[in-house]
mmCIF file of C-alpha atoms in Angstrom:
data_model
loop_
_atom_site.group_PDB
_atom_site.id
_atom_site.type_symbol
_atom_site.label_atom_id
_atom_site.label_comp_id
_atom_site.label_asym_id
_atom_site.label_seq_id
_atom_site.Cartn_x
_atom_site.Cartn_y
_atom_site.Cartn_z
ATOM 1 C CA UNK E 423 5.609 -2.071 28.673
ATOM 2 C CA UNK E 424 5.423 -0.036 25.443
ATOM 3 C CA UNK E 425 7.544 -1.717 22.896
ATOM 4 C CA UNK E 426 10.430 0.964 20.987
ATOM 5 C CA UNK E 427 10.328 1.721 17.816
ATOM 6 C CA UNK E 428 13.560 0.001 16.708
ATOM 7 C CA UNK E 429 12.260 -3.203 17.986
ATOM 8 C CA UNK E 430 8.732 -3.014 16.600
ATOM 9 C CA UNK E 431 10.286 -2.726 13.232
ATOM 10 C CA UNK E 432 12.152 -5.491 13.626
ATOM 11 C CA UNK E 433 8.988 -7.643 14.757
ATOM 12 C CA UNK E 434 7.266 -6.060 11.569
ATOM 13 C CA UNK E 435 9.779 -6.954 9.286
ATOM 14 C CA UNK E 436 9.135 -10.829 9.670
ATOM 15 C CA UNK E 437 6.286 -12.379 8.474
ATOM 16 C CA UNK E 438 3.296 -12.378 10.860
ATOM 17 C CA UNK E 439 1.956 -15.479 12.943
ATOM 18 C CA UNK E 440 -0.766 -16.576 10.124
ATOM 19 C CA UNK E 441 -0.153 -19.153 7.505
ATOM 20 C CA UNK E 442 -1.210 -17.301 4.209
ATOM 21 C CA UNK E 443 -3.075 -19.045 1.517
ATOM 22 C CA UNK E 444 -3.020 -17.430 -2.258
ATOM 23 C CA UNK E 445 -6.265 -17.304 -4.412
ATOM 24 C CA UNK E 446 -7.067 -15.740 -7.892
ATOM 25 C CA UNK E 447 -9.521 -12.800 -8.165
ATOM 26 C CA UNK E 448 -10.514 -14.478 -11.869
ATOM 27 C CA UNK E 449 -12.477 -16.944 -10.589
ATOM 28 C CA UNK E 450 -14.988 -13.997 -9.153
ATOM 29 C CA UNK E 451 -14.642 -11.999 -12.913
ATOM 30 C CA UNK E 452 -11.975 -9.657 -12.089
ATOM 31 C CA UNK E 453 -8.013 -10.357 -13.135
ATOM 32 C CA UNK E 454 -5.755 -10.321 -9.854
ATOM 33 C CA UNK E 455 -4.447 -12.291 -6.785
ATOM 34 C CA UNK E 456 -5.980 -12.497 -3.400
ATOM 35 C CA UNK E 457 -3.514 -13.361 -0.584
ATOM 36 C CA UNK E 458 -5.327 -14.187 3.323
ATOM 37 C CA UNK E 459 -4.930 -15.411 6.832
ATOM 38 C CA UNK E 460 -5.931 -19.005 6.622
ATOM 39 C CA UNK E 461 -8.414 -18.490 9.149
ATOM 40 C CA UNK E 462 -10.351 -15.217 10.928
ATOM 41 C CA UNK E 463 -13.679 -13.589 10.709
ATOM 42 C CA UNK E 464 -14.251 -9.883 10.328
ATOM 43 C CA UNK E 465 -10.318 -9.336 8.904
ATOM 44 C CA UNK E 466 -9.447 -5.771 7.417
ATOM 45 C CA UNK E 467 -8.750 -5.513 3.908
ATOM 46 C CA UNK E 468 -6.079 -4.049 1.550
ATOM 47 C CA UNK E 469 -6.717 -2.916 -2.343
ATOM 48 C CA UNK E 470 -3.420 -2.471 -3.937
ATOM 49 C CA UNK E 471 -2.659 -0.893 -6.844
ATOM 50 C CA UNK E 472 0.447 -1.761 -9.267
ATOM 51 C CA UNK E 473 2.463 0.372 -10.782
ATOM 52 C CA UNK E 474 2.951 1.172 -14.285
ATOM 53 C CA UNK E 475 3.064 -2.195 -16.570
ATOM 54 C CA UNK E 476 3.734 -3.866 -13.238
ATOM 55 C CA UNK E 477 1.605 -7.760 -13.048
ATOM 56 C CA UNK E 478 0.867 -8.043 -9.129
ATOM 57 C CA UNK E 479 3.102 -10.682 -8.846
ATOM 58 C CA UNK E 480 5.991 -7.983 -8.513
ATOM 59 C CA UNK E 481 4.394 -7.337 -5.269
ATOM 60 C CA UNK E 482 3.441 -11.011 -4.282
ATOM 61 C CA UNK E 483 5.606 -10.640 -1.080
ATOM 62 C CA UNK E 484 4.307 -6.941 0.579
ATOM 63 C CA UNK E 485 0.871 -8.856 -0.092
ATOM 64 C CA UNK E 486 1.604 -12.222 1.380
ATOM 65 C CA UNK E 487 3.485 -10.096 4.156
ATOM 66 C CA UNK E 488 0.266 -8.153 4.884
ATOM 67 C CA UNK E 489 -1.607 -11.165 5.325
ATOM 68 C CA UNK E 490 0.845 -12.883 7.451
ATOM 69 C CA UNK E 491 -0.282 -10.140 9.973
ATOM 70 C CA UNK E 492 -3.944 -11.112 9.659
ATOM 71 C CA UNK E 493 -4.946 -8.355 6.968
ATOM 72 C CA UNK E 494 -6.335 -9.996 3.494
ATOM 73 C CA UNK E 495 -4.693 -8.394 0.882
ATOM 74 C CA UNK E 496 -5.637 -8.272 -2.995
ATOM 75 C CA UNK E 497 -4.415 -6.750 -6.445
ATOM 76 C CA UNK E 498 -6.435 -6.276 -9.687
ATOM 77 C CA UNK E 499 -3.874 -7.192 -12.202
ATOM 78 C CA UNK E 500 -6.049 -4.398 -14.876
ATOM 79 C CA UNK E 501 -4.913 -1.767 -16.493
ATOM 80 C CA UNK E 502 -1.428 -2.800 -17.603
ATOM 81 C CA UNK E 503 -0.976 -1.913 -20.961
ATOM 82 C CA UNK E 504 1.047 1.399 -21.594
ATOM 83 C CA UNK E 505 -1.735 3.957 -22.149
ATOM 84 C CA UNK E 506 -3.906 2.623 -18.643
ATOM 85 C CA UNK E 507 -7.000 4.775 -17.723
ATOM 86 C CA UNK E 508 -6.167 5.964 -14.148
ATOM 87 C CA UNK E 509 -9.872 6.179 -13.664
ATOM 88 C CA UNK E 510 -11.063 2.638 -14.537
ATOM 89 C CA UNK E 511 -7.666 1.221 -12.390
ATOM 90 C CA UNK E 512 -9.306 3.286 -9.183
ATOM 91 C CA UNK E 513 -12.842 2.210 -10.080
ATOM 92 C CA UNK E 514 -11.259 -1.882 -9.941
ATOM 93 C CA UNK E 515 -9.159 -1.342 -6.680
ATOM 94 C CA UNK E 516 -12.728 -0.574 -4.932
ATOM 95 C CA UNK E 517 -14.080 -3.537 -7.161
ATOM 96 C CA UNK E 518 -11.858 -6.010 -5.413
ATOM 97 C CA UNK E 519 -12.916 -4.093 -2.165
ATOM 98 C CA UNK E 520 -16.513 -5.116 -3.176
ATOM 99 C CA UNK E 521 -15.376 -8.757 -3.924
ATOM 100 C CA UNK E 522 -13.348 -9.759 -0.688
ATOM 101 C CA UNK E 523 -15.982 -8.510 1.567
ATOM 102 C CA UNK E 524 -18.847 -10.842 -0.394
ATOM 103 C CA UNK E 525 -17.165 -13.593 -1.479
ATOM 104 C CA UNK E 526 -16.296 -15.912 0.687
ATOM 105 C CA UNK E 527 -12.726 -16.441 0.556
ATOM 106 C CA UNK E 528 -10.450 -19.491 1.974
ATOM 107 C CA UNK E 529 -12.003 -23.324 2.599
ATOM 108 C CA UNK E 530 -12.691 -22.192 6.351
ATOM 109 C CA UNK E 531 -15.131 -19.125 5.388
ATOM 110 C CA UNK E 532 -13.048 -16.029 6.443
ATOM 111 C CA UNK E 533 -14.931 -13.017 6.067
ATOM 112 C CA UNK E 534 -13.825 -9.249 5.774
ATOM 113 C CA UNK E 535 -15.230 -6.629 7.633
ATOM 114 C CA UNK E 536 -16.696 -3.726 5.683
ATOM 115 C CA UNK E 537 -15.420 -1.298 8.188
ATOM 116 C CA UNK E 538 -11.984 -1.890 7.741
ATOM 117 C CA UNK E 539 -10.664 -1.354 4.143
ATOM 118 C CA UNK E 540 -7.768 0.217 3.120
ATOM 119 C CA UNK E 541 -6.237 1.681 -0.712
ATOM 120 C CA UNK E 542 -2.378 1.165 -1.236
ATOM 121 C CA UNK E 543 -0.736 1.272 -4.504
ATOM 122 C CA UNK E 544 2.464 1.736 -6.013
ATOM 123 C CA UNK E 545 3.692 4.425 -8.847
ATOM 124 C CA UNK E 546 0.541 5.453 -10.581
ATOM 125 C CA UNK E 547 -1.091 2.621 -8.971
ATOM 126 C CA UNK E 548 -0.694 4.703 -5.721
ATOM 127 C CA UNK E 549 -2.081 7.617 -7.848
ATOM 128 C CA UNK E 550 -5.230 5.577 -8.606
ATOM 129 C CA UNK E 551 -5.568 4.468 -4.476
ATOM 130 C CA UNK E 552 -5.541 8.214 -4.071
ATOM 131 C CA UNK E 553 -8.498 8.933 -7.082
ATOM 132 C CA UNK E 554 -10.471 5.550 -5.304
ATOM 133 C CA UNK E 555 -9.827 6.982 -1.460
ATOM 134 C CA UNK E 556 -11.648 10.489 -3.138
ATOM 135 C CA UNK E 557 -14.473 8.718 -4.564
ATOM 136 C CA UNK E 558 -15.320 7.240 -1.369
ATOM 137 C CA UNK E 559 -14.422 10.570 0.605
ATOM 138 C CA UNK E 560 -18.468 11.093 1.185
ATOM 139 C CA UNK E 561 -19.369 7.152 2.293
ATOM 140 C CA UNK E 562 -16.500 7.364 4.708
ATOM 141 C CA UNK E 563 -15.748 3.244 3.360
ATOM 142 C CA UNK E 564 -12.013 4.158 3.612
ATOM 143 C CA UNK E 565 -10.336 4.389 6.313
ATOM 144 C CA UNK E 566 -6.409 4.458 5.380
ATOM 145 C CA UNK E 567 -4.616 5.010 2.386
ATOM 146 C CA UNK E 568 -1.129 3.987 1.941
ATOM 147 C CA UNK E 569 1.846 4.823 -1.333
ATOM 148 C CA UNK E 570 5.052 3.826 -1.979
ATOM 149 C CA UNK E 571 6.779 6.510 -4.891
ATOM 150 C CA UNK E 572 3.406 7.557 -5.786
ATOM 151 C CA UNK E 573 3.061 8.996 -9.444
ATOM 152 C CA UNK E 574 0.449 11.572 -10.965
ATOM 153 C CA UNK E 575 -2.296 11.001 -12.709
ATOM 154 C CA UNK E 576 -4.892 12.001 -15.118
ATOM 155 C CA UNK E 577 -7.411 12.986 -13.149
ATOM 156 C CA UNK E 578 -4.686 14.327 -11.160
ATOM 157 C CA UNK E 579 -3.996 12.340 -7.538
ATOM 158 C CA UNK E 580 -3.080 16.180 -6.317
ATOM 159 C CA UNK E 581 -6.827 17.196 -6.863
ATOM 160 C CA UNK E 582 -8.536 14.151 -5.348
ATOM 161 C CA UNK E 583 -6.334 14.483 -2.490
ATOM 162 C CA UNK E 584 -8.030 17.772 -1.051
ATOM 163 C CA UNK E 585 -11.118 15.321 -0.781
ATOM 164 C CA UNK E 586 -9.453 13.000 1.593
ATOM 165 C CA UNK E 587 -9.420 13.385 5.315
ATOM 166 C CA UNK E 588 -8.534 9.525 6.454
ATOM 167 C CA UNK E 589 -4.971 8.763 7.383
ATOM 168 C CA UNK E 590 -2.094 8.677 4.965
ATOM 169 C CA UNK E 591 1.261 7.376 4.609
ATOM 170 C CA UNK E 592 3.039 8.359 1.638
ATOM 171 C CA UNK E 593 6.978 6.566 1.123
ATOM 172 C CA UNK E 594 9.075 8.483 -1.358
ATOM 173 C CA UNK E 595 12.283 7.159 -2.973
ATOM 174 C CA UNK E 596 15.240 9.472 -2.256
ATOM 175 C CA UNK E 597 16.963 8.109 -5.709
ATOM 176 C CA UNK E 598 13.076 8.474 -8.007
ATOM 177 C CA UNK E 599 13.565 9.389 -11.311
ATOM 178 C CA UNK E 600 10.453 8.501 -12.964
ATOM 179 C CA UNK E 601 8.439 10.066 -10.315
ATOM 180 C CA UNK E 602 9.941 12.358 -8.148
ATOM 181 C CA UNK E 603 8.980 13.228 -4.610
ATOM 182 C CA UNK E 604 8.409 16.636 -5.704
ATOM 183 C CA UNK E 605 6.221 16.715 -8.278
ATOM 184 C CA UNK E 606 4.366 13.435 -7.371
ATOM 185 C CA UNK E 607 4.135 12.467 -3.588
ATOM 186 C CA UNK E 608 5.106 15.745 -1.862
ATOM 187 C CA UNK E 609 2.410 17.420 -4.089
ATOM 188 C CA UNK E 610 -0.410 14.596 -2.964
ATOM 189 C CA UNK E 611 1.075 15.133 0.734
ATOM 190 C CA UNK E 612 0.886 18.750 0.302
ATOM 191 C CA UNK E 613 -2.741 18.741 -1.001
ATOM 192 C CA UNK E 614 -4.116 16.000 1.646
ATOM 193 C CA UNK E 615 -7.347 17.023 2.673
ATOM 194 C CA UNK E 616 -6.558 15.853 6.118
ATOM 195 C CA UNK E 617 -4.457 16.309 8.641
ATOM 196 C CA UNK E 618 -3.284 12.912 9.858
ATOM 197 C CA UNK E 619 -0.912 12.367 6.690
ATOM 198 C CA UNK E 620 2.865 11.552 6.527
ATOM 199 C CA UNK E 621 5.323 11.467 3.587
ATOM 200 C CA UNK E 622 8.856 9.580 4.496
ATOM 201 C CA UNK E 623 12.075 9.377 2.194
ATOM 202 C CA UNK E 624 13.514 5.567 1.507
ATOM 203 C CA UNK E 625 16.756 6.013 1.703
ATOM 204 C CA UNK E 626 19.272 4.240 -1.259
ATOM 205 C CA UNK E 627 15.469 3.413 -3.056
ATOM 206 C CA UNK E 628 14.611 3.938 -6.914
ATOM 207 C CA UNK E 629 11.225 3.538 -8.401
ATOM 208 C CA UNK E 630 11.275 0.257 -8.915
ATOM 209 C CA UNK E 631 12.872 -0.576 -5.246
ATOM 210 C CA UNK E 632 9.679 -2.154 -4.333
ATOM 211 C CA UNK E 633 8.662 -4.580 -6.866
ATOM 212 C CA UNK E 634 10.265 -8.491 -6.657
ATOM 213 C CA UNK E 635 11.929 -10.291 -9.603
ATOM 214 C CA UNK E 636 12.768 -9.420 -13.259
ATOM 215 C CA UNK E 637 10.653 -7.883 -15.355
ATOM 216 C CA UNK E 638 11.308 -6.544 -19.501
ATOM 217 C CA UNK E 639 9.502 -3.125 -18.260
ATOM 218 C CA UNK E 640 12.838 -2.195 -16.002
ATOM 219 C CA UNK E 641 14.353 -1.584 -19.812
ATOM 220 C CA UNK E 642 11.999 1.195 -19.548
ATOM 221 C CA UNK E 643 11.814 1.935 -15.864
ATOM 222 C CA UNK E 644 15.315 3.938 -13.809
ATOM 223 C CA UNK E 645 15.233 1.102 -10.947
ATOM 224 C CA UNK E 646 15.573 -1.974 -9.809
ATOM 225 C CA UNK E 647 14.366 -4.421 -6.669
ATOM 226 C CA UNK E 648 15.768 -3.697 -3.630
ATOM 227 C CA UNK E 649 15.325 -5.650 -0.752
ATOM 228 C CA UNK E 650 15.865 -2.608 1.927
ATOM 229 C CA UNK E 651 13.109 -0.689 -0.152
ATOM 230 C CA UNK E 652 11.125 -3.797 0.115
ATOM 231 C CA UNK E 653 11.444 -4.536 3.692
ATOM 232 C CA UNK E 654 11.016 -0.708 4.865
ATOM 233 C CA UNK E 655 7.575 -0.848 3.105
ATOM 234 C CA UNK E 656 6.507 -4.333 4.492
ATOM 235 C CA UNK E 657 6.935 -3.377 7.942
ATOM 236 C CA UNK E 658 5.529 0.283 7.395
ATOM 237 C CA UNK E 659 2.654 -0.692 5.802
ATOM 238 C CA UNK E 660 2.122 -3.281 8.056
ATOM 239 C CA UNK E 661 2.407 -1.159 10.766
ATOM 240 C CA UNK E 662 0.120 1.689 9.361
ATOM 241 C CA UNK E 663 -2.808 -0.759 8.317
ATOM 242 C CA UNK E 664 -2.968 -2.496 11.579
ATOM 243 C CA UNK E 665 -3.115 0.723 13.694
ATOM 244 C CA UNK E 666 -6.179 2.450 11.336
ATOM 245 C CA UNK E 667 -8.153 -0.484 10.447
ATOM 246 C CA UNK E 668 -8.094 -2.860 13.342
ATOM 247 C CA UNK E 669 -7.458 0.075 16.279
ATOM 248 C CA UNK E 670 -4.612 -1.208 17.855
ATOM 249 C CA UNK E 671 -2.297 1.358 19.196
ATOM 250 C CA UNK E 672 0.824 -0.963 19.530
ATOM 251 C CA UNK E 673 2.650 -0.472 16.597
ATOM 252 C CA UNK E 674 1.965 3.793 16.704
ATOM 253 C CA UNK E 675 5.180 4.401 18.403
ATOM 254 C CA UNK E 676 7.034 2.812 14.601
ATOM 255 C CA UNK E 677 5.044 5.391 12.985
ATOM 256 C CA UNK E 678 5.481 8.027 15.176
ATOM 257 C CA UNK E 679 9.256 7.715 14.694
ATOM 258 C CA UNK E 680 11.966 8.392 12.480
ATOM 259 C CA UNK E 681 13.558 5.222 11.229
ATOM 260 C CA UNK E 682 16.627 5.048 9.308
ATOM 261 C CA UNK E 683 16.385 4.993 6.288
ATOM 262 C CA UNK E 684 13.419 6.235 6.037
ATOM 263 C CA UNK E 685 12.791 9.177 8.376
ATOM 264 C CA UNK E 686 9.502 11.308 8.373
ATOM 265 C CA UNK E 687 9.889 14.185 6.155
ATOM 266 C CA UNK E 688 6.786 15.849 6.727
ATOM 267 C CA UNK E 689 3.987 15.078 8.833
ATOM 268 C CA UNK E 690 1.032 16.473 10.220
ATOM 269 C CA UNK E 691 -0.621 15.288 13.098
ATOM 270 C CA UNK E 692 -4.514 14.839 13.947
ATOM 271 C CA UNK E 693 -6.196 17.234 16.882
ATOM 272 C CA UNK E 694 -6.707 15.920 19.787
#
């Protein structure tokens, strides 16, 4: 029996059944953290970008969430001075891509499988996913691309959009006001190349609603962490990353719904 929405975010909004362990991208020549399954061969993988002056640590708990449900997940911790190169921050998330799938990772030898990566990112972080996804529009090595309050960049994310055609899911902060929806992730929704792509509103959520802890750049930065923000994106991402990189059709219903909160503001579905 097919599982309701309502209850498969609840199930998404714990942590999944694996026992994560935490590694260090350094030690392969490339500044970030690594978070895995213990155990599992052929897992999907996750590149996520940060946000504006963000470390990856402000995100160390959507990552060690992701790979509580079996999916490794990994952040280059480049680019964070205040005039980053979009570019070079796109060309690193499909770095760490080229890492976790060669190097082995965890004492047990877990392995990724190339056929299942996926680009996230937050603020212009999820601008950069959206400049790596295009890059890679013509290998077809990405299969899902996932943003919480994306922000513009330079090259724009609105013109590398039109070259992707893989799934999207693009979370918007009703409350943004360092990027709003309007100008930043409705535009990259609006110019998605495909037409599998979905842009929801986070209800009561600023900028910053997703990142963890205290940080000086939130003197600079409308926002703050908030823990709704944080678990809507978990369990959304979660749920979006499962369904397009390891096939499963179980959790389709939570993204097929509205969810309060955050309710689908636009979406346009794939022919059948």
């Amino acid at each position: 029996m097919a599982s309701k929405p309502k209850q498969l975010l609840a199930e998404l909004t714990h942590p999944g059944p694996h026992e994560v362990l935490r590694g260090n991208l350094a030690l392969v020549g490339l500044p970030g953290v690594v978070f895995t399954p213990r155990a599992g061969l052929g897992l999907p993988a996750v590149a996520f970008g940060h946000g504006w002056l963000q470390p990856p640590d402000r995100y160390r708990g959507l990552l060690r969430h992701l790979a509580s449900w079996g999916i490794v997940a990994a952040a280059p911790a480049t680019q964070r001075g205040p005039l980053p190169s979009h570019r070079l921050l796109a060309a690193d998330l499909l770095t760490t891509l080229d890492v976790v799938t060669t190097v082995r990772l965890g004492p047990d030898g877990i392995s990724v499988d190339p056929g299942k990566l996926g680009l996230a990112g937050h603020s212009t972080g999820g601008g950069s996913a959206v400049l790596a996804a295009a890059q890679e529009a013509q290998s077809k090595r990405i299969k899902a691309v996932a943003t919480i309050t994306a922000a513009q960049t330079l090259p724009p994310a609105t013109e590398s959009a039109k070259a992707i055609t893989v799934p999207g899911l693009h979370l918007a902060a009703d409350g943004d006001l360092v990027a709003p929806a309007v100008a930043h992730a409705e535009a990259i929704v609006g110019a998605w190349g495909g037409d599998d792509v979905q842009l929801r509103f986070l209800g009561k959520a600023s900028h910053l609603g997703v990142t963890e802890g205290k940080h000086w750049s939130q003197l600079l930065l409308h926002g703050k962490p908030h823990r709704k923000t944080q678990q809507l994106t978990r369990a959304l991402f979660t749920a979006f990353f499962l369904t397009h990189l390891t096939g499963t059709d179980k959790y389709r219903p939570l993204l097929e719904a509205d969810v309060k909160h955050a309710p689908i503001e636009r979406e346009e579905e794939p022919a059948h």
